Amino acid sequence: MGGPGAAEERFRGLLEAAPDAMVIVDDTGTIRLVNAQTEALFGYRRDELLGHPVELLVPGRFRAHHTDHRAAYALNQQVRPMGAGLDLYGLRKDGTEFPVEISLSPLETSDGLLVSAAVRDVSERKAAEERINELAALVESSQDAILAKTLDGRITYWNAAAQRLYEFTAEEALGRHVAILAPPDRGDEITALLERLRQGEKVEHFETLRVTRSGELLDVDVTLWPTRAPDGEVIGACAIVRDISDRKRAEAELTKLYEQQRHIALTLQRSLMGTPPAIPGLATASRYLPATQGAGVGGDWFDLIPLGAGRVGVLIGDVMGRGLEAAAVMGQLRSASHALAKTGLQPRQLMQALDTVVADLEVPDQLVTCCYLIIAADAGEVTICSAGHLPALVAVPGEGARTLPAPVNAPLGVGGVIYEQRRTTIARGATLVLYTDGLVETPGSDIEDQVTQLVTTLDRLATAAPDLEAVADHVLATLLPDADGHDDVTLLLTQLPAAPLATAGTELPAAAESVPAGRAFLDRTLDAWECAAVKDDTRLLLSEILTNAVRHAQGPIGLHVCRTDTDLTVEVSDHSPHLPEPRLAAEDEESGRGLLLVRALADDWGVRPTDDGKTTWFSLKV
């Protein structure tokens, strides 16, 4: 255990300059010399190592074998790595182990045989090797096909999943061009992808078709990325390929099923919405666009209802929400509103009744907006009641478009609301514009701005004789430039009919003498209008209605006569709220046959409630 000899002094400078830990031992395994790298690597001071057995630096589980290996080396001295083919470990002073590489060199000195051991910590390299091995195992066991290729398209790597997918073995694929995996008509695609990779671009989830060795076409999802040299130059590419044929088939089946369901739903909705009748003298244009999301079914509806006596009901509504439930509610409300309108109810009365209908449907949180207008052609008036619906617009030729004044009422279904209406005189030839929120409530836009844009669009189209069909198309193209992302949309344009050819009216007391007085007024009017062909029937029917009003109603009684180019309409108004109904009179009764005569002789007739009472009317063709 003495101090360093002459041999130690000879090598000291060389050892201190060595990059590895250098440990020199004698033939007994005693440490004779170490360098500073040894102290740093093993954590010992130099004086704690010199003179101690080298097994101090060897983990305990290897010490017995180490002594045997050292003895064997003494018999076969040569420069070689220690423990070739074995994993070697060093032991630090703190008891931790680490993988090492050891190179042994015999040194013949005057002091005897010494052995120099160069010890290198290979922890980082071992960890890297483990990561590489793990990655290789992961790549090889991947369920996705993984392959590598050069920039000219030659395959350089091919995992087991690639063989299963494409049916080529690695021996058959390696070195061949990747174009063998593409259908003949996709050669340009391969060229374009290689060019993108050459430019350093990564291509993610590119869906395309590939072909197997047996010629089967596969839907695949391909992700490609360039591989680079240490200096950053692109030298090749890797690809992960996933078979998505099952997914594509499932998507195709789902698409087909979705289209079938959408067709059924839209057919159902159109059936529930119905087709409004064409009304003579009333120019209209309508558009309905299903929602572009989901099944496309919504709760929009509109209706045109001929009310007789030159009056037309115009109705538009929107059940909030989407789907079959909204469509079912819409169908029920459309049927109810149509039937109620045919009874002659005023707009506010119809809304009051519909509010009850919505409540009776017992659909949780169901709100409905609705707007009902009655157009009176002879007076040029529109009576409107809106239940939370978007404002109706009126476009007047030469004056532009504006909002039609209407009281603000709550939507249907709120309950406890007294609905109000408003009557407004509108210019002949004006066009009423009704719509649902799908037209103006689009993603990323403000609904007020969209309504303003709608008014501006109508301003530009308010010509003397607008083509309503062209106006409807232009409005949709302007407000919905994108085909996707909108709710169901309803747009209805209704142009007020021209004024009747002539009108006349008078007021009579509720007295018996009013019947002959009314007939006389009618005779003078019809003579002036040259309507002799219908004079007799008109006098008879007026007599019956006036007689009922005198006997059963309160005065004064209003008599109004209106002529168009096709019809003659007579209206009798009184202040009694009781609506007359036809009935079968007994043989000995002298009354009860008036309305039966009206129903038999008139081309059309009806009774409608008014704020003051009611109006009974009939029409005859002229």
XYZ file of C-alpha atoms in Angstrom:
622
model
C 0.000 0.000 0.000
C 3.007 2.320 -0.446
C 3.054 5.617 -2.328
C 3.232 5.829 -6.059
C 6.326 4.337 -7.676
C 8.317 5.447 -10.644
C 5.736 4.014 -13.062
C 2.995 6.094 -11.500
C 5.009 9.281 -11.902
C 5.635 8.430 -15.548
C 1.925 8.233 -16.406
C 0.465 10.888 -14.098
C 0.391 13.708 -16.644
C -1.064 11.436 -19.328
C -3.826 10.150 -17.059
C -4.916 13.571 -15.921
C -5.407 14.618 -19.536
C -7.509 11.542 -20.417
C -11.246 12.215 -21.067
C -12.318 8.997 -19.284
C -11.922 7.913 -15.689
C -8.583 6.061 -15.519
C -7.963 3.475 -12.813
C -4.569 1.690 -12.677
C -4.278 -1.428 -10.527
C -1.489 -3.881 -9.820
C -1.579 -7.632 -10.214
C -3.266 -7.969 -6.809
C -6.190 -5.722 -7.857
C -5.029 -2.822 -5.665
C -5.629 0.667 -6.979
C -2.337 2.395 -7.603
C -3.328 5.476 -9.582
C -6.514 7.386 -10.508
C -7.195 10.622 -12.298
C -9.507 13.526 -11.481
C -12.204 12.123 -13.777
C -12.329 9.013 -11.550
C -12.964 11.152 -8.485
C -15.756 13.018 -10.295
C -17.335 9.858 -11.697
C -17.306 7.683 -8.584
C -17.578 10.385 -5.890
C -14.495 9.331 -3.950
C -11.506 11.445 -3.022
C -8.262 10.191 -4.427
C -6.895 9.174 -1.022
C -10.066 7.082 -0.452
C -9.228 4.963 -3.505
C -5.452 4.558 -3.578
C -4.312 1.366 -1.930
C -7.835 -0.111 -1.860
C -9.071 -3.099 -3.903
C -10.586 -2.167 -7.216
C -13.710 -4.143 -6.198
C -14.581 -1.035 -4.160
C -15.881 0.407 -7.457
C -17.828 -2.750 -8.415
C -21.430 -3.447 -7.294
C -21.537 -6.182 -4.653
C -23.388 -8.662 -6.794
C -20.534 -8.670 -9.338
C -17.495 -8.724 -6.962
C -16.992 -12.499 -6.755
C -17.056 -12.843 -10.523
C -14.876 -9.773 -10.926
C -12.036 -11.394 -8.989
C -12.196 -14.415 -11.307
C -12.265 -12.227 -14.415
C -9.248 -10.263 -13.133
C -7.289 -13.446 -12.545
C -8.183 -14.709 -16.040
C -6.981 -11.440 -17.570
C -3.634 -11.827 -15.848
C -3.170 -15.086 -17.783
C -4.242 -13.567 -21.140
C -3.045 -9.994 -21.178
C -4.178 -7.945 -24.152
C -5.832 -4.654 -24.983
C -9.557 -5.383 -25.088
C -12.906 -4.277 -23.717
C -13.728 -5.731 -20.375
C -16.691 -8.124 -20.178
C -17.409 -8.191 -23.909
C -21.107 -8.957 -24.458
C -21.924 -8.191 -20.812
C -23.644 -5.208 -19.178
C -21.101 -3.654 -16.811
C -21.922 -1.361 -13.905
C -19.922 0.886 -11.631
C -20.642 1.709 -7.982
C -20.469 5.243 -6.685
C -19.577 6.164 -3.141
C -23.237 7.027 -2.453
C -24.244 3.458 -3.386
C -25.809 4.236 -6.766
C -25.001 2.097 -9.791
C -24.511 3.239 -13.361
C -23.725 1.479 -16.650
C -20.138 1.703 -17.842
C -17.819 0.657 -20.630
C -14.321 -0.439 -19.563
C -11.273 -0.825 -21.779
C -8.350 -2.777 -20.291
C -4.693 -2.291 -21.221
C -1.695 -4.170 -19.665
C 1.280 -2.004 -18.673
C 4.682 -3.636 -18.215
C 6.696 -1.414 -15.864
C 9.825 -1.739 -13.834
C 7.598 -2.019 -10.822
C 5.794 -5.005 -12.283
C 2.569 -5.598 -14.234
C -0.046 -2.888 -14.016
C -3.474 -2.874 -15.657
C -4.998 0.362 -16.915
C -8.824 0.502 -16.972
C -10.481 3.349 -18.904
C -13.990 3.711 -17.446
C -16.713 5.580 -19.352
C -20.221 6.386 -18.051
C -22.651 5.213 -20.754
C -25.904 6.080 -18.896
C -27.078 8.504 -21.569
C -26.221 6.137 -24.393
C -27.948 3.217 -22.668
C -31.027 5.374 -22.069
C -31.012 6.433 -25.717
C -30.652 2.812 -26.822
C -33.573 1.862 -24.602
C -35.678 4.637 -26.083
C -34.726 3.582 -29.597
C -35.536 -0.040 -28.797
C -38.860 0.961 -27.268
C -39.665 3.105 -30.290
C -38.702 0.322 -32.656
C -40.905 -2.118 -30.759
C -43.737 0.394 -30.758
C -43.393 1.018 -34.494
C -43.216 -2.670 -35.258
C -46.230 -3.508 -33.076
C -48.325 -0.573 -34.325
C -51.709 -1.378 -35.799
C -51.114 1.379 -38.363
C -48.910 0.821 -41.368
C -45.635 2.756 -40.962
C -43.160 3.141 -43.778
C -40.220 5.324 -44.640
C -39.052 6.417 -48.052
C -36.496 8.524 -49.801
C -37.410 11.784 -51.464
C -37.535 10.034 -54.824
C -40.178 7.679 -53.411
C -38.135 4.511 -52.746
C -39.368 2.552 -49.712
C -36.708 2.137 -46.994
C -38.745 0.864 -44.045
C -41.826 -1.365 -43.855
C -43.417 -2.542 -40.599
C -45.574 -5.609 -39.969
C -48.806 -3.592 -40.158
C -47.811 -2.331 -43.612
C -47.448 -5.948 -44.706
C -50.910 -6.785 -43.320
C -52.480 -3.752 -44.962
C -50.882 -3.853 -48.400
C -50.086 -7.612 -48.569
C -46.455 -6.962 -49.634
C -43.719 -8.495 -47.453
C -40.854 -6.261 -46.368
C -38.541 -8.016 -48.865
C -41.020 -7.299 -51.668
C -41.600 -3.652 -50.705
C -38.169 -2.360 -49.716
C -36.431 -0.542 -52.546
C -39.562 -0.263 -54.687
C -41.304 3.013 -55.498
C -44.216 4.016 -53.276
C -46.357 4.415 -56.403
C -47.028 0.638 -56.251
C -49.463 1.466 -53.424
C -51.542 3.984 -55.407
C -54.254 3.300 -58.002
C -53.112 4.097 -61.565
C -55.166 7.286 -61.706
C -53.471 8.662 -58.555
C -49.905 8.843 -59.791
C -50.018 12.629 -59.903
C -51.132 12.620 -56.271
C -48.001 10.689 -55.240
C -45.805 13.142 -57.144
C -47.520 16.129 -55.495
C -47.151 14.643 -52.017
C -43.430 13.940 -52.505
C -42.950 17.518 -53.662
C -44.688 18.858 -50.561
C -42.446 16.684 -48.380
C -39.369 17.856 -50.281
C -40.357 21.414 -49.345
C -40.424 20.384 -45.681
C -44.220 20.400 -45.360
C -46.046 17.997 -43.060
C -49.227 16.474 -44.462
C -51.750 15.445 -41.809
C -54.783 13.159 -42.170
C -54.853 13.120 -45.935
C -57.707 10.824 -46.956
C -57.273 9.001 -50.238
C -57.413 5.613 -51.955
C -54.641 3.027 -51.956
C -54.399 -0.400 -53.570
C -53.214 -3.738 -52.141
C -51.071 -6.352 -53.851
C -54.252 -8.220 -54.814
C -55.765 -5.086 -56.357
C -58.273 -4.275 -53.610
C -58.961 -0.571 -53.154
C -58.709 0.784 -49.609
C -59.846 4.057 -48.076
C -56.908 5.270 -46.011
C -55.907 8.176 -43.803
C -52.269 9.156 -44.424
C -50.049 11.375 -42.296
C -46.659 12.253 -43.810
C -43.753 14.186 -42.398
C -40.235 14.914 -43.675
C -37.147 13.410 -42.010
C -34.078 15.611 -41.732
C -30.321 15.297 -41.450
C -28.564 16.878 -38.428
C -28.005 20.009 -40.493
C -31.759 20.304 -41.117
C -31.762 19.167 -44.738
C -34.786 17.061 -45.738
C -33.483 13.615 -46.683
C -36.604 11.443 -46.658
C -40.085 10.989 -45.316
C -42.119 8.790 -43.012
C -45.768 7.855 -43.341
C -48.434 6.495 -41.017
C -51.296 4.905 -42.918
C -54.581 3.873 -41.326
C -57.270 1.812 -43.000
C -60.528 3.779 -42.763
C -62.583 1.617 -45.110
C -64.952 0.539 -42.321
C -65.389 4.143 -41.226
C -66.075 5.270 -44.794
C -68.662 2.537 -45.263
C -70.285 3.501 -41.963
C -70.265 7.177 -42.974
C -71.850 6.324 -46.313
C -74.550 4.294 -44.587
C -75.140 7.063 -42.061
C -75.307 9.635 -44.848
C -77.841 7.534 -46.694
C -79.867 7.011 -43.523
C -79.614 10.725 -42.704
C -80.849 11.683 -46.174
C -83.747 9.241 -45.850
C -84.688 10.654 -42.451
C -84.291 14.200 -43.714
C -86.510 13.435 -46.712
C -89.157 11.875 -44.460
C -88.964 14.783 -42.011
C -89.185 17.440 -44.721
C -92.038 15.623 -46.439
C -93.836 15.502 -43.111
C -93.176 19.162 -42.482
C -94.373 20.236 -45.922
C -97.459 18.131 -45.389
C -98.073 19.807 -42.043
C -97.343 23.244 -43.495
C -99.744 22.710 -46.370
C -99.931 24.650 -49.612
C -101.683 28.007 -49.332
C -104.315 28.521 -52.033
C -103.893 30.928 -54.894
C -106.156 33.895 -54.222
C -107.489 35.741 -57.294
C -106.306 39.310 -57.449
C -103.682 38.790 -54.735
C -100.064 38.625 -55.953
C -97.798 36.618 -53.638
C -94.349 35.025 -53.577
C -93.075 32.709 -50.885
C -89.851 30.901 -50.060
C -89.138 28.187 -47.519
C -85.606 26.924 -46.838
C -85.109 23.994 -44.439
C -82.428 24.330 -41.783
C -78.964 23.298 -42.961
C -78.213 21.543 -39.667
C -79.733 18.371 -38.272
C -82.734 16.938 -40.059
C -83.628 20.390 -41.384
C -87.057 20.274 -39.778
C -88.275 23.368 -37.999
C -91.379 25.086 -36.781
C -91.885 27.743 -39.465
C -95.208 28.060 -41.249
C -97.256 30.566 -43.221
C -100.774 30.636 -44.575
C -102.994 32.672 -46.866
C -106.665 32.468 -45.918
C -109.462 33.818 -48.129
C -111.986 35.363 -45.751
C -114.526 36.522 -48.339
C -115.910 39.985 -48.954
C -112.568 41.072 -50.427
C -110.650 40.209 -47.271
C -107.596 37.978 -47.009
C -105.884 36.678 -43.882
C -102.076 36.442 -43.940
C -100.450 34.373 -41.221
C -96.834 33.564 -40.378
C -95.502 31.740 -37.336
C -92.409 30.155 -35.855
C -92.299 27.452 -33.193
C -89.026 27.925 -31.333
C -86.633 25.015 -31.665
C -85.954 22.434 -34.304
C -86.851 18.842 -34.989
C -89.973 16.759 -35.259
C -91.422 18.096 -32.009
C -91.317 21.670 -33.313
C -92.789 20.517 -36.641
C -95.588 18.621 -34.878
C -96.492 21.672 -32.794
C -96.361 23.779 -35.942
C -98.788 21.454 -37.737
C -101.288 21.640 -34.918
C -101.064 25.414 -34.672
C -101.376 25.890 -38.411
C -104.532 23.802 -38.497
C -105.968 25.610 -35.483
C -105.101 29.082 -36.793
C -106.544 28.328 -40.222
C -109.823 27.117 -38.740
C -110.041 30.076 -36.355
C -109.299 32.550 -39.142
C -112.080 31.084 -41.310
C -114.586 31.952 -38.572
C -113.823 35.620 -39.241
C -112.038 36.297 -35.923
C -110.136 39.534 -35.718
C -106.336 39.211 -35.395
C -106.284 39.904 -31.643
C -109.069 37.380 -31.064
C -107.233 34.770 -33.086
C -104.039 35.342 -31.094
C -105.960 35.054 -27.839
C -107.372 31.719 -28.972
C -103.983 30.443 -30.206
C -102.404 31.328 -26.874
C -104.852 28.935 -25.229
C -104.092 26.280 -27.834
C -100.345 26.518 -27.101
C -101.010 26.216 -23.374
C -103.178 23.145 -23.962
C -100.423 21.431 -25.957
C -98.464 21.025 -22.701
C -95.099 21.251 -24.408
C -92.546 22.394 -21.762
C -90.893 25.741 -22.409
C -92.510 25.984 -25.830
C -92.741 29.527 -27.181
C -94.322 30.475 -30.469
C -94.081 33.759 -32.328
C -96.862 34.574 -34.738
C -98.181 37.444 -36.819
C -101.670 37.657 -38.328
C -102.871 40.322 -40.729
C -106.208 40.884 -42.404
C -106.088 42.784 -45.685
C -109.299 44.655 -46.579
C -108.973 45.426 -50.273
C -111.952 47.783 -50.537
C -110.746 50.048 -47.742
C -107.018 49.625 -48.392
C -106.579 48.684 -44.738
C -104.418 46.142 -42.930
C -105.245 44.998 -39.398
C -102.260 43.398 -37.661
C -101.597 41.583 -34.400
C -98.123 40.260 -33.630
C -97.322 37.796 -30.860
C -93.612 38.448 -30.334
C -92.848 38.046 -34.022
C -90.270 40.022 -35.963
C -91.656 43.292 -37.394
C -93.647 43.079 -40.592
C -92.439 45.400 -43.346
C -94.332 47.273 -46.052
C -92.681 48.359 -49.286
C -94.516 51.137 -51.133
C -93.563 51.857 -54.756
C -91.741 55.153 -54.959
C -91.540 55.512 -51.158
C -89.276 52.630 -50.076
C -89.730 50.159 -47.228
C -90.620 50.689 -43.588
C -91.830 48.798 -40.561
C -95.581 48.242 -40.370
C -96.761 49.715 -37.049
C -98.007 47.045 -34.639
C -98.473 46.766 -30.854
C -95.788 44.830 -28.990
C -97.305 41.608 -27.640
C -95.726 38.634 -25.876
C -95.191 35.346 -27.770
C -97.849 32.665 -27.621
C -97.516 30.326 -24.691
C -96.595 32.954 -22.114
C -100.168 33.059 -20.795
C -102.120 35.855 -19.136
C -101.589 38.260 -22.047
C -104.239 40.551 -23.529
C -103.372 40.845 -27.203
C -103.778 44.133 -29.052
C -104.082 44.889 -32.743
C -103.728 47.912 -35.003
C -105.471 48.951 -38.198
C -103.407 50.879 -40.769
C -104.281 52.289 -44.181
C -101.771 51.253 -46.833
C -101.222 52.511 -50.358
C -102.590 50.451 -53.228
C -99.926 48.233 -54.743
C -97.835 48.150 -51.543
C -96.140 44.869 -50.689
C -96.246 43.317 -47.221
C -93.081 41.432 -46.235
C -93.312 38.746 -43.547
C -90.416 36.490 -42.515
C -89.094 34.271 -39.720
C -85.926 34.702 -37.678
C -83.911 32.317 -39.858
C -83.672 35.094 -42.458
C -82.094 37.667 -40.137
C -80.633 35.650 -37.272
C -77.428 34.186 -38.679
C -74.142 33.235 -36.933
C -71.833 36.177 -36.364
C -74.388 38.867 -37.212
C -76.573 41.218 -35.211
C -80.288 40.689 -35.781
C -81.053 44.431 -35.811
C -78.348 45.014 -38.419
C -79.817 42.228 -40.528
C -83.332 43.695 -40.315
C -81.870 47.044 -41.377
C -80.174 45.329 -44.326
C -83.501 43.733 -45.256
C -85.193 47.149 -45.259
C -82.355 48.578 -47.357
C -82.645 45.708 -49.835
C -86.385 46.247 -50.172
C -85.849 50.004 -50.636
C -83.853 49.316 -53.776
C -86.519 46.979 -55.138
C -89.582 49.138 -54.475
C -90.442 49.791 -58.103
C -93.794 50.723 -59.553
C -94.618 47.103 -60.417
C -92.145 44.820 -58.616
C -91.690 41.209 -59.713
C -92.327 39.501 -56.375
C -90.606 36.267 -57.408
C -87.442 38.162 -58.357
C -87.647 40.215 -55.154
C -87.873 37.020 -53.046
C -84.822 35.508 -54.752
C -82.821 38.703 -54.372
C -83.662 39.028 -50.664
C -82.486 35.475 -49.951
C -79.294 35.896 -51.975
C -78.487 39.156 -50.176
C -79.224 38.154 -46.598
C -78.132 34.504 -46.858
C -75.115 34.508 -49.173
C -73.823 31.310 -47.552
C -75.791 28.139 -48.099
C -74.805 26.619 -44.742
C -75.295 27.498 -41.110
C -78.840 28.912 -41.099
C -82.036 27.929 -39.339
C -85.161 27.202 -41.343
C -86.250 30.318 -43.246
C -89.664 31.494 -44.366
C -90.225 34.584 -46.504
C -93.667 35.743 -47.683
C -94.374 38.696 -49.971
C -97.988 39.795 -50.442
C -98.985 42.682 -52.666
C -102.191 44.520 -51.804
C -104.822 44.051 -54.496
C -105.993 46.921 -56.614
C -108.912 49.032 -55.406
C -112.400 47.760 -56.231
C -114.134 49.292 -59.250
C -116.730 50.985 -57.095
C -118.053 51.126 -53.522
C -121.150 52.631 -51.921
C -122.580 52.687 -48.428
C -125.302 54.072 -46.183
C -126.509 53.840 -42.593
C -130.030 52.755 -41.590
C -131.908 52.629 -38.286
C -132.952 49.300 -36.753
C -136.545 49.736 -37.905
C -138.873 47.879 -40.289
C -138.818 50.707 -42.844
C -135.070 50.166 -43.248
C -135.705 47.037 -45.303
C -137.436 48.789 -48.265
C -135.056 51.738 -47.824
C -132.092 49.425 -48.124
C -133.550 47.780 -51.237
C -134.078 51.197 -52.812
C -130.470 52.199 -52.080
C -129.276 48.921 -53.620
C -131.452 49.432 -56.743
C -130.010 52.870 -57.377
C -126.453 51.620 -56.860
C -126.802 48.626 -59.156
C -128.478 50.694 -61.849
C -125.602 53.126 -61.729
C -123.111 50.260 -62.005
C -125.111 48.536 -64.767
C -125.426 45.277 -62.813
C -128.919 44.317 -63.906
C -128.005 40.635 -64.326
C -127.698 40.055 -60.572
C -130.158 42.696 -59.393
C -133.038 40.387 -58.484
C -130.959 37.879 -56.483
C -129.099 40.668 -54.755
C -132.358 42.426 -53.695
C -133.746 39.128 -52.328
C -130.677 38.278 -50.287
C -130.327 41.821 -48.958
C -133.978 41.766 -47.851
C -133.417 38.587 -45.832
C -130.252 39.862 -44.122
C -131.708 43.319 -43.415
C -134.840 41.731 -41.973
C -132.708 39.663 -39.554
C -130.744 42.746 -38.540
C -133.912 44.792 -37.929
C -135.560 42.034 -35.891
C -132.639 40.729 -33.835
C -129.895 43.337 -33.781
C -129.190 46.802 -32.491
C -128.858 49.843 -34.706
C -127.659 51.704 -36.477
C -127.286 49.273 -39.373
C -124.530 49.781 -41.960
C -125.039 48.806 -45.574
C -121.965 48.578 -47.792
C -121.805 47.487 -51.454
C -118.571 46.778 -53.310
C -117.933 45.807 -56.929
C -114.793 44.337 -58.479
C -114.322 43.127 -62.023
C -115.546 39.654 -60.977
C -117.715 40.000 -57.866
C -120.426 42.038 -56.232
C -120.288 41.984 -52.436
C -122.953 43.264 -50.034
C -122.229 43.738 -46.317
C -124.719 44.443 -43.519
C -123.229 45.493 -40.162
C -125.048 45.807 -36.838
C -124.225 46.205 -33.159
C -125.276 42.761 -31.941
C -122.454 40.334 -31.024
C -124.698 37.298 -31.632
C -123.746 35.541 -34.848
C -126.637 34.188 -36.940
C -126.609 30.524 -37.956
C -128.622 28.708 -40.629
C -131.320 26.392 -39.241
C -134.101 24.181 -40.556
C -137.472 25.891 -40.012
C -140.651 23.919 -39.391
C -143.374 23.963 -42.080
C -145.660 26.231 -40.049
C -142.908 28.743 -39.195
C -142.795 32.014 -41.081
C -139.110 32.716 -40.280
C -135.830 30.825 -40.146
C -135.312 30.461 -43.883
C -133.354 33.651 -44.654
C -129.831 32.293 -44.224
C -130.807 29.121 -46.063
C -131.709 31.293 -49.049
C -128.444 33.197 -48.719
C -126.481 29.952 -48.625
C -128.385 28.588 -51.638
C -128.193 31.637 -53.906
C -124.952 33.386 -52.989
C -121.637 32.328 -54.496
C -120.053 33.000 -51.105
C -121.238 34.345 -47.773
C -120.207 34.629 -44.138
C -120.370 36.414 -40.815
C -117.437 38.038 -39.041
C -117.235 39.604 -35.582
C -116.318 43.273 -35.289
C -115.448 45.506 -32.352
C -119.004 46.927 -32.480
C -120.907 43.731 -33.232
C -120.806 41.747 -36.481
C -120.949 41.969 -40.249
C -122.952 39.581 -42.445
C -121.971 39.514 -46.108
C -122.558 37.690 -49.387
C -121.008 37.785 -52.859
C -122.325 37.117 -56.346
C -120.391 36.761 -59.585
C -120.981 39.569 -62.101
